[in-house]
PDB file of C-alpha atoms in Angstrom:
ATOM      1  CA  MET A  25     -10.428  -2.839   7.622  1.00  0.00           C
ATOM      2  CA  GLU A  26      -8.346  -5.343  10.140  1.00  0.00           C
ATOM      3  CA  THR A  27      -8.767  -8.475   8.537  1.00  0.00           C
ATOM      4  CA  GLY A  28      -5.695 -10.535  10.617  1.00  0.00           C
ATOM      5  CA  GLY A  29      -5.023 -10.746  13.916  1.00  0.00           C
ATOM      6  CA  THR A  30      -1.134 -11.066  15.656  1.00  0.00           C
ATOM      7  CA  GLN A  31      -1.499 -14.286  17.669  1.00  0.00           C
ATOM      8  CA  GLY A  32       1.694 -16.083  17.433  1.00  0.00           C
ATOM      9  CA  LEU A  33       3.501 -12.915  16.224  1.00  0.00           C
ATOM     10  CA  VAL A  34       6.399 -11.265  17.511  1.00  0.00           C
ATOM     11  CA  PRO A  35       6.188  -7.541  18.231  1.00  0.00           C
ATOM     12  CA  VAL A  36       8.552  -5.286  16.647  1.00  0.00           C
ATOM     13  CA  ARG A  37       9.812  -2.420  18.271  1.00  0.00           C
ATOM     14  CA  ALA A  38      11.319   1.174  17.841  1.00  0.00           C
ATOM     15  CA  ALA A  39      12.492   3.860  19.906  1.00  0.00           C
ATOM     16  CA  GLY A  40      10.144   2.454  22.108  1.00  0.00           C
ATOM     17  CA  VAL A  41       7.308   1.963  20.824  1.00  0.00           C
ATOM     18  CA  ARG A  42       5.692  -1.122  18.657  1.00  0.00           C
ATOM     19  CA  VAL A  43       6.088  -0.694  15.256  1.00  0.00           C
ATOM     20  CA  GLY A  44       5.127  -4.052  13.388  1.00  0.00           C
ATOM     21  CA  TRP A  45       4.644  -8.220  14.267  1.00  0.00           C
ATOM     22  CA  LEU A  46       6.780 -10.986  12.306  1.00  0.00           C
ATOM     23  CA  TRP A  47       6.190 -14.887  12.505  1.00  0.00           C
ATOM     24  CA  ASN A  48       8.988 -17.035  14.113  1.00  0.00           C
ATOM     25  CA  ASP A  49      10.888 -17.808  10.661  1.00  0.00           C
ATOM     26  CA  TRP A  50      11.293 -13.964   9.721  1.00  0.00           C
ATOM     27  CA  LEU A  51      12.267 -13.277  13.409  1.00  0.00           C
ATOM     28  CA  GLN A  52      14.987 -16.348  12.983  1.00  0.00           C
ATOM     29  CA  ARG A  53      16.495 -14.324   9.820  1.00  0.00           C
ATOM     30  CA  THR A  54      17.001 -11.072  11.024  1.00  0.00           C
ATOM     31  CA  LEU A  55      18.561 -11.932  14.038  1.00  0.00           C
ATOM     32  CA  VAL A  56      21.653 -13.017  11.819  1.00  0.00           C
ATOM     33  CA  ALA A  57      24.593 -11.207  12.165  1.00  0.00           C
ATOM     34  CA  PRO A  58      25.518  -8.678  11.792  1.00  0.00           C
ATOM     35  CA  THR A  59      21.798  -7.260  12.179  1.00  0.00           C
ATOM     36  CA  PRO A  60      20.806  -3.979  14.205  1.00  0.00           C
ATOM     37  CA  PHE A  61      18.077  -5.876  15.764  1.00  0.00           C
ATOM     38  CA  GLU A  62      18.027  -7.611  18.886  1.00  0.00           C
ATOM     39  CA  LEU A  63      15.778  -9.916  21.265  1.00  0.00           C
ATOM     40  CA  HIS A  64      13.658  -9.031  24.264  1.00  0.00           C
ATOM     41  CA  PRO A  65      11.316 -10.514  26.529  1.00  0.00           C
ATOM     42  CA  THR A  66       8.996  -7.573  25.112  1.00  0.00           C
ATOM     43  CA  GLY A  67       9.616  -8.607  21.544  1.00  0.00           C
ATOM     44  CA  LEU A  68      12.152  -8.098  18.781  1.00  0.00           C
ATOM     45  CA  HIS A  69      14.145  -4.143  19.337  1.00  0.00           C
ATOM     46  CA  LEU A  70      15.845  -2.313  16.993  1.00  0.00           C
ATOM     47  CA  ALA A  71      19.078  -1.324  18.768  1.00  0.00           C
ATOM     48  CA  PRO A  72      16.900   0.943  21.712  1.00  0.00           C
ATOM     49  CA  ALA A  73      20.978   3.251  21.498  1.00  0.00           C
ATOM     50  CA  ILE A  74      19.979   4.239  18.515  1.00  0.00           C
ATOM     51  CA  GLU A  75      18.165   7.375  19.088  1.00  0.00           C
ATOM     52  CA  SER A  76      17.475  10.108  15.622  1.00  0.00           C
ATOM     53  CA  PHE A  77      15.851   9.659  12.685  1.00  0.00           C
ATOM     54  CA  ALA A  78      18.784   9.100  10.563  1.00  0.00           C
ATOM     55  CA  GLY A  79      20.353   6.591  12.729  1.00  0.00           C
ATOM     56  CA  ARG A  80      17.722   4.745  12.898  1.00  0.00           C
ATOM     57  CA  SER A  81      17.585   4.805   9.105  1.00  0.00           C
ATOM     58  CA  ALA A  82      21.233   4.329   7.864  1.00  0.00           C
ATOM     59  CA  ALA A  83      21.504   1.398  10.867  1.00  0.00           C
ATOM     60  CA  LEU A  84      18.772  -0.627   8.553  1.00  0.00           C
ATOM     61  CA  ALA A  85      19.931   1.104   5.150  1.00  0.00           C
ATOM     62  CA  ARG A  86      23.408  -1.209   6.008  1.00  0.00           C
ATOM     63  CA  TRP A  87      21.662  -3.866   7.439  1.00  0.00           C
ATOM     64  CA  ALA A  88      18.980  -3.999   3.823  1.00  0.00           C
ATOM     65  CA  ASP A  89      22.587  -4.008   2.066  1.00  0.00           C
ATOM     66  CA  SER A  90      23.896  -7.009   3.481  1.00  0.00           C
ATOM     67  CA  ILE A  91      20.788  -8.616   2.904  1.00  0.00           C
ATOM     68  CA  ARG A  92      19.994  -7.697  -0.667  1.00  0.00           C
ATOM     69  CA  ASP A  93      20.853 -10.609  -1.972  1.00  0.00           C
ATOM     70  CA  ARG A  94      20.932 -13.641   0.945  1.00  0.00           C
ATOM     71  CA  TRP A  95      16.961 -13.364   1.368  1.00  0.00           C
ATOM     72  CA  SER A  96      16.127 -12.535  -2.733  1.00  0.00           C
ATOM     73  CA  LEU A  97      13.415 -10.475  -1.375  1.00  0.00           C
ATOM     74  CA  PRO A  98      10.268 -10.152  -4.553  1.00  0.00           C
ATOM     75  CA  GLY A  99      10.068  -6.415  -5.608  1.00  0.00           C
ATOM     76  CA  TRP A 100      13.317  -4.634  -4.337  1.00  0.00           C
ATOM     77  CA  ARG A 101      12.275  -1.586  -5.443  1.00  0.00           C
ATOM     78  CA  ASP A 102      16.088   0.039  -3.882  1.00  0.00           C
ATOM     79  CA  GLU A 103      13.058   2.667  -2.310  1.00  0.00           C
ATOM     80  CA  ARG A 104      13.044   4.116   1.088  1.00  0.00           C
ATOM     81  CA  THR A 105       9.473   4.370   2.730  1.00  0.00           C
ATOM     82  CA  VAL A 106       9.319   5.973   6.289  1.00  0.00           C
ATOM     83  CA  VAL A 107       7.735   3.962   8.912  1.00  0.00           C
ATOM     84  CA  TRP A 108       5.792   6.445  10.947  1.00  0.00           C
ATOM     85  CA  TYR A 109       4.039   6.754  15.345  1.00  0.00           C
ATOM     86  CA  GLY A 110       1.391   8.778  14.955  1.00  0.00           C
ATOM     87  CA  GLN A 111       3.041  11.715  13.549  1.00  0.00           C
ATOM     88  CA  ARG A 112       6.091  10.706  14.600  1.00  0.00           C
ATOM     89  CA  PRO A 113       8.706  10.069  11.534  1.00  0.00           C
ATOM     90  CA  LEU A 114      10.485   7.026  13.052  1.00  0.00           C
ATOM     91  CA  PHE A 115      12.803   6.043  10.507  1.00  0.00           C
ATOM     92  CA  GLY A 116      12.644   4.515   6.891  1.00  0.00           C
ATOM     93  CA  ILE A 117      13.543   1.295   5.342  1.00  0.00           C
ATOM     94  CA  GLU A 118      13.531  -0.030   1.818  1.00  0.00           C
ATOM     95  CA  ARG A 119      10.002  -0.538   0.750  1.00  0.00           C
ATOM     96  CA  ALA A 120      10.757  -4.173  -0.186  1.00  0.00           C
ATOM     97  CA  LEU A 121      11.592  -5.108   3.905  1.00  0.00           C
ATOM     98  CA  LEU A 122       7.850  -4.034   5.041  1.00  0.00           C
ATOM     99  CA  ARG A 123       6.133  -7.123   4.400  1.00  0.00           C
ATOM    100  CA  PRO A 124       8.751  -9.633   6.595  1.00  0.00           C
ATOM    101  CA  LEU A 125       8.712  -6.586   9.625  1.00  0.00           C
ATOM    102  CA  GLY A 126       4.770  -6.060   9.188  1.00  0.00           C
ATOM    103  CA  LEU A 127       5.376  -2.313   9.333  1.00  0.00           C
ATOM    104  CA  THR A 128       3.328  -0.312   8.085  1.00  0.00           C
ATOM    105  CA  LEU A 129       3.393   1.213   4.047  1.00  0.00           C
ATOM    106  CA  ARG A 130       1.445   4.366   4.221  1.00  0.00           C
ATOM    107  CA  SER A 131      -0.444   4.644   0.890  1.00  0.00           C
ATOM    108  CA  VAL A 132      -2.696   6.621  -1.179  1.00  0.00           C
ATOM    109  CA  GLN A 133      -5.284   5.428  -3.816  1.00  0.00           C
ATOM    110  CA  ALA A 134      -7.705   7.037  -5.879  1.00  0.00           C
ATOM    111  CA  CYS A 135     -10.265   6.225  -7.702  1.00  0.00           C
ATOM    112  CA  ALA A 136     -12.458   7.704 -10.288  1.00  0.00           C
ATOM    113  CA  TRP A 137     -15.134   7.952 -12.599  1.00  0.00           C
ATOM    114  CA  ARG A 138     -17.227   9.363 -15.551  1.00  0.00           C
ATOM    115  CA  GLN A 139     -20.591  10.260 -16.632  1.00  0.00           C
ATOM    116  CA  THR A 140     -21.629   9.163 -19.469  1.00  0.00           C
ATOM    117  CA  PRO A 141     -25.128   9.168 -21.027  1.00  0.00           C
ATOM    118  CA  SER A 142     -25.795   5.815 -19.555  1.00  0.00           C
ATOM    119  CA  GLY A 143     -24.947   6.891 -16.076  1.00  0.00           C
ATOM    120  CA  PRO A 144     -21.143   6.804 -14.482  1.00  0.00           C
ATOM    121  CA  MET A 145     -18.479   4.356 -15.401  1.00  0.00           C
ATOM    122  CA  ILE A 146     -15.789   3.772 -12.759  1.00  0.00           C
ATOM    123  CA  TRP A 147     -12.136   3.605 -14.340  1.00  0.00           C
ATOM    124  CA  VAL A 148     -10.140   0.303 -13.065  1.00  0.00           C
ATOM    125  CA  ALA A 149      -6.615  -0.510 -13.344  1.00  0.00           C
ATOM    126  CA  HIS A 150      -5.723  -4.257 -14.036  1.00  0.00           C
ATOM    127  CA  ARG A 151      -2.318  -4.388 -12.307  1.00  0.00           C
ATOM    128  CA  SER A 152       0.399  -6.277 -14.464  1.00  0.00           C
ATOM    129  CA  MET A 153       1.743  -9.348 -13.450  1.00  0.00           C
ATOM    130  CA  SER A 154       4.909  -8.695 -12.752  1.00  0.00           C
ATOM    131  CA  LYS A 155       3.918  -6.565  -9.996  1.00  0.00           C
ATOM    132  CA  PRO A 156       5.321  -8.422  -6.912  1.00  0.00           C
ATOM    133  CA  ILE A 157       2.404  -8.214  -4.693  1.00  0.00           C
ATOM    134  CA  ASP A 158      -1.069  -8.717  -6.095  1.00  0.00           C
ATOM    135  CA  PRO A 159      -0.177  -9.627  -9.986  1.00  0.00           C
ATOM    136  CA  GLY A 160      -3.006  -9.638 -11.826  1.00  0.00           C
ATOM    137  CA  LYS A 161      -5.531  -8.649  -9.859  1.00  0.00           C
ATOM    138  CA  TYR A 162      -8.146  -5.479 -10.693  1.00  0.00           C
ATOM    139  CA  ASP A 163      -7.422  -2.185  -8.018  1.00  0.00           C
ATOM    140  CA  ALA A 164      -8.683   1.042  -8.141  1.00  0.00           C
ATOM    141  CA  LEU A 165      -7.575   2.962 -10.711  1.00  0.00           C
ATOM    142  CA  VAL A 166      -4.091   4.806  -9.518  1.00  0.00           C
ATOM    143  CA  ALA A 167      -2.586   3.333  -6.464  1.00  0.00           C
ATOM    144  CA  GLY A 168       0.974   3.984  -4.853  1.00  0.00           C
ATOM    145  CA  GLY A 169       2.875   3.773  -1.998  1.00  0.00           C
ATOM    146  CA  ILE A 170       4.154   7.537   0.040  1.00  0.00           C
ATOM    147  CA  ALA A 171       8.352   7.514  -0.253  1.00  0.00           C
ATOM    148  CA  GLY A 172      10.239   9.266   1.941  1.00  0.00           C
ATOM    149  CA  LEU A 173       8.265  12.398   3.809  1.00  0.00           C
ATOM    150  CA  ASP A 174       5.977  13.476   0.987  1.00  0.00           C
ATOM    151  CA  ALA A 175       2.688  14.482   1.772  1.00  0.00           C
ATOM    152  CA  PRO A 176      -0.203  11.999   0.499  1.00  0.00           C
ATOM    153  CA  TRP A 177      -1.213  14.616  -2.111  1.00  0.00           C
ATOM    154  CA  GLU A 178       2.140  15.303  -3.600  1.00  0.00           C
ATOM    155  CA  THR A 179       2.014  11.348  -3.936  1.00  0.00           C
ATOM    156  CA  LEU A 180      -1.430  11.804  -5.492  1.00  0.00           C
ATOM    157  CA  ILE A 181      -0.616  13.665  -8.121  1.00  0.00           C
ATOM    158  CA  ARG A 182       2.509  11.868  -8.953  1.00  0.00           C
ATOM    159  CA  GLU A 183       1.311   9.032  -8.857  1.00  0.00           C
ATOM    160  CA  CYS A 184      -1.597  10.350 -11.697  1.00  0.00           C
ATOM    161  CA  HIS A 185       0.577  10.894 -13.218  1.00  0.00           C
ATOM    162  CA  GLU A 186       2.621   7.837 -13.630  1.00  0.00           C
ATOM    163  CA  GLU A 187      -0.184   5.274 -13.474  1.00  0.00           C
ATOM    164  CA  ALA A 188      -2.608   7.068 -15.916  1.00  0.00           C
ATOM    165  CA  GLY A 189      -1.548   9.709 -17.689  1.00  0.00           C
ATOM    166  CA  ILE A 190      -3.634  12.149 -15.825  1.00  0.00           C
ATOM    167  CA  PRO A 191      -2.087  15.708 -15.530  1.00  0.00           C
ATOM    168  CA  PRO A 192      -2.425  17.581 -12.629  1.00  0.00           C
ATOM    169  CA  SER A 193      -4.637  20.529 -13.763  1.00  0.00           C
ATOM    170  CA  LEU A 194      -7.657  16.870 -13.353  1.00  0.00           C
ATOM    171  CA  LEU A 195      -7.222  16.926  -9.942  1.00  0.00           C
ATOM    172  CA  SER A 196      -8.646  20.298  -9.082  1.00  0.00           C
ATOM    173  CA  LYS A 197     -12.560  18.143  -8.695  1.00  0.00           C
ATOM    174  CA  ALA A 198     -10.083  15.687  -6.539  1.00  0.00           C
ATOM    175  CA  LEU A 199     -11.771  15.465  -2.826  1.00  0.00           C
ATOM    176  CA  PRO A 200     -10.286  13.286  -0.090  1.00  0.00           C
ATOM    177  CA  ALA A 201     -12.458  10.043   0.859  1.00  0.00           C
ATOM    178  CA  GLY A 202     -11.059   9.355   4.285  1.00  0.00           C
ATOM    179  CA  SER A 203      -8.800   6.086   4.463  1.00  0.00           C
ATOM    180  CA  LEU A 204      -8.504   2.589   5.279  1.00  0.00           C
ATOM    181  CA  GLU A 205      -6.267   0.210   7.695  1.00  0.00           C
ATOM    182  CA  LEU A 206      -5.163  -3.095   6.239  1.00  0.00           C
ATOM    183  CA  SER A 207      -3.535  -5.444   8.225  1.00  0.00           C
ATOM    184  CA  TYR A 208      -4.095  -9.484   6.876  1.00  0.00           C
ATOM    185  CA  ALA A 209      -1.865 -12.257   6.865  1.00  0.00           C
ATOM    186  CA  ALA A 210      -0.691 -12.740   2.941  1.00  0.00           C
ATOM    187  CA  ASP A 211       2.423 -15.153   1.521  1.00  0.00           C
ATOM    188  CA  TYR A 212       6.262 -13.501   0.306  1.00  0.00           C
ATOM    189  CA  ASP A 213       8.867 -15.570  -0.460  1.00  0.00           C
ATOM    190  CA  GLN A 214       7.223 -18.024   0.002  1.00  0.00           C
ATOM    191  CA  LEU A 215       6.761 -17.319   3.895  1.00  0.00           C
ATOM    192  CA  PRO A 216       3.834 -16.488   5.567  1.00  0.00           C
ATOM    193  CA  ALA A 217       4.219 -12.025   6.267  1.00  0.00           C
ATOM    194  CA  LEU A 218       1.979  -9.788   7.621  1.00  0.00           C
ATOM    195  CA  HIS A 219       0.431  -6.801   4.985  1.00  0.00           C
ATOM    196  CA  ARG A 220      -0.218  -3.626   6.619  1.00  0.00           C
ATOM    197  CA  GLU A 221      -0.863  -0.830   5.791  1.00  0.00           C
ATOM    198  CA  HIS A 222      -2.423   2.662   6.000  1.00  0.00           C
ATOM    199  CA  VAL A 223      -4.635   3.901   2.452  1.00  0.00           C
ATOM    200  CA  THR A 224      -5.169   8.051   2.467  1.00  0.00           C
ATOM    201  CA  LEU A 225      -8.280   8.351  -0.349  1.00  0.00           C
ATOM    202  CA  TYR A 226      -9.220  10.404  -2.782  1.00  0.00           C
ATOM    203  CA  GLU A 227     -12.088  10.116  -5.217  1.00  0.00           C
ATOM    204  CA  VAL A 228     -12.112  12.342  -8.341  1.00  0.00           C
ATOM    205  CA  GLU A 229     -14.765  12.833 -11.339  1.00  0.00           C
ATOM    206  CA  LEU A 230     -12.790  13.139 -14.888  1.00  0.00           C
ATOM    207  CA  PRO A 231     -13.957  14.718 -17.997  1.00  0.00           C
ATOM    208  CA  ALA A 232     -16.008  12.436 -20.038  1.00  0.00           C
ATOM    209  CA  ASP A 233     -13.372  12.327 -22.831  1.00  0.00           C
ATOM    210  CA  PHE A 234     -10.906  11.295 -20.911  1.00  0.00           C
ATOM    211  CA  ILE A 235      -9.229   7.988 -21.025  1.00  0.00           C
ATOM    212  CA  PRO A 236      -6.634   7.356 -18.117  1.00  0.00           C
ATOM    213  CA  THR A 237      -3.455   5.453 -20.152  1.00  0.00           C
ATOM    214  CA  PRO A 238      -1.213   2.884 -18.538  1.00  0.00           C
ATOM    215  CA  SER A 239       2.034   3.662 -19.181  1.00  0.00           C
ATOM    216  CA  ASP A 240       4.784   2.928 -16.501  1.00  0.00           C
ATOM    217  CA  GLY A 241       4.160  -0.886 -16.579  1.00  0.00           C
ATOM    218  CA  GLU A 242       2.346  -0.842 -13.644  1.00  0.00           C
ATOM    219  CA  HIS A 243      -1.026  -1.933 -14.951  1.00  0.00           C
ATOM    220  CA  GLN A 244      -2.061  -4.055 -18.257  1.00  0.00           C
ATOM    221  CA  ALA A 245      -4.478  -2.412 -18.934  1.00  0.00           C
ATOM    222  CA  ILE A 246      -7.458   0.173 -17.713  1.00  0.00           C
ATOM    223  CA  LEU A 247     -10.829  -0.424 -18.419  1.00  0.00           C
ATOM    224  CA  SER A 248     -14.286   0.953 -17.231  1.00  0.00           C
ATOM    225  CA  MET A 249     -17.188  -0.864 -15.525  1.00  0.00           C
ATOM    226  CA  SER A 250     -20.688   0.774 -14.643  1.00  0.00           C
ATOM    227  CA  PRO A 251     -21.494   0.383 -10.083  1.00  0.00           C
ATOM    228  CA  ASP A 252     -22.980  -3.275 -11.362  1.00  0.00           C
ATOM    229  CA  GLU A 253     -20.771  -4.229 -13.459  1.00  0.00           C
ATOM    230  CA  ALA A 254     -17.766  -3.366 -10.642  1.00  0.00           C
ATOM    231  CA  LEU A 255     -20.258  -4.599  -7.328  1.00  0.00           C
ATOM    232  CA  ALA A 256     -20.347  -8.057  -9.168  1.00  0.00           C
ATOM    233  CA  SER A 257     -16.366  -8.218 -10.646  1.00  0.00           C
ATOM    234  CA  ILE A 258     -15.817  -7.817  -6.338  1.00  0.00           C
ATOM    235  CA  ALA A 259     -18.021 -10.436  -5.865  1.00  0.00           C
ATOM    236  CA  GLN A 260     -16.259 -12.832  -7.680  1.00  0.00           C
ATOM    237  CA  GLY A 261     -12.599 -12.383  -6.085  1.00  0.00           C
ATOM    238  CA  GLY A 262      -9.462 -11.437  -8.248  1.00  0.00           C
ATOM    239  CA  TRP A 263      -9.746  -7.506  -6.603  1.00  0.00           C
ATOM    240  CA  THR A 264      -6.918  -6.329  -4.304  1.00  0.00           C
ATOM    241  CA  PRO A 265      -8.809  -5.544  -0.682  1.00  0.00           C
ATOM    242  CA  ASP A 266      -8.050  -2.125  -0.966  1.00  0.00           C
ATOM    243  CA  GLY A 267      -9.438  -1.197  -4.225  1.00  0.00           C
ATOM    244  CA  ALA A 268     -12.314  -3.774  -3.501  1.00  0.00           C
ATOM    245  CA  GLN A 269     -13.232  -1.444  -0.243  1.00  0.00           C
ATOM    246  CA  ALA A 270     -12.401   1.196  -1.736  1.00  0.00           C
ATOM    247  CA  THR A 271     -14.906   1.298  -4.955  1.00  0.00           C
ATOM    248  CA  THR A 272     -16.780  -0.921  -2.816  1.00  0.00           C
ATOM    249  CA  ASP A 273     -17.220   2.513  -0.547  1.00  0.00           C
ATOM    250  CA  LEU A 274     -17.081   5.205  -3.347  1.00  0.00           C
ATOM    251  CA  ILE A 275     -20.095   3.673  -4.944  1.00  0.00           C
ATOM    252  CA  SER A 276     -21.835   3.401  -1.585  1.00  0.00           C
ATOM    253  CA  ARG A 277     -21.237   6.999  -0.769  1.00  0.00           C
ATOM    254  CA  GLN A 278     -22.338   8.074  -4.742  1.00  0.00           C
ATOM    255  CA  GLY A 279     -25.586   6.502  -4.145  1.00  0.00           C
ATOM    256  CA  TRP A 280     -24.747   4.804  -7.191  1.00  0.00           C
ATOM    257  CA  SER A 281     -25.387   1.447  -5.754  1.00  0.00           C
ATOM    258  CA  VAL A 282     -28.770   2.939  -3.817  1.00  0.00           C
ATOM    259  CA  ARG A 283     -30.125   5.068  -6.200  1.00  0.00           C
ATOM    260  CA  LYS A 284     -30.635   3.436  -9.332  1.00  0.00           C
ATOM    261  CA  TYR A 285     -27.945   0.507  -9.779  1.00  0.00           C
ATOM    262  CA  GLY A 286     -28.947  -2.104  -6.503  1.00  0.00           C
ATOM    263  CA  LYS A 287     -26.298  -4.292  -5.413  1.00  0.00           C
TER     264      LYS A 287
END
């Protein structure tokens, strides 16, 4: 799902490949010394002399420490996420710096539902108003960024437990459901930025008597919707782009919108 272009954006390059895009306002911020970046005709380059994953990560960590207070970015997590090129990990970087540089976040998302006498009910998360990104919006039940070099499945187990109180024993029925590629313009620190995300999707049917419980402050509530209710809610807006797409795909894939719950 590509919803944004790259016109007017400057390429960000590292280890000889393009890894991101940024607008001029962020470019000017990024070039203020001390910085590990250099401006070349082909874009903004992470210093080419830094040749290893560890070296690039360390240089970016030092840079992050130097700009943390100066930039005052929302959602600073002290959480390092890894930027990949295909199957090659290039560097780790503070997650709050992904949007300014247009770097891709790797994440997981799980759509969950239960069967009831009246039909399937989809569990929907209502995001906390304190979230730095998409506060107060509806989302798939579980969604979280992949930290470090963790695998998607490891992240799924952790996020299910932290965000919805789902124990690993209930994830035996979880199935891979493809992936989403997101790219769209977003305001960040009152400047235009680019949100890019690779989402690994899962779906899972939970026991009818299990009630997910928000436990880590990520959600203000967890509610359930019929397929009709979910589609109507998505049409009205107020959902995260990935949550809306994943939930719509779930309903279509399961045949709920065709067999009984027409859109």
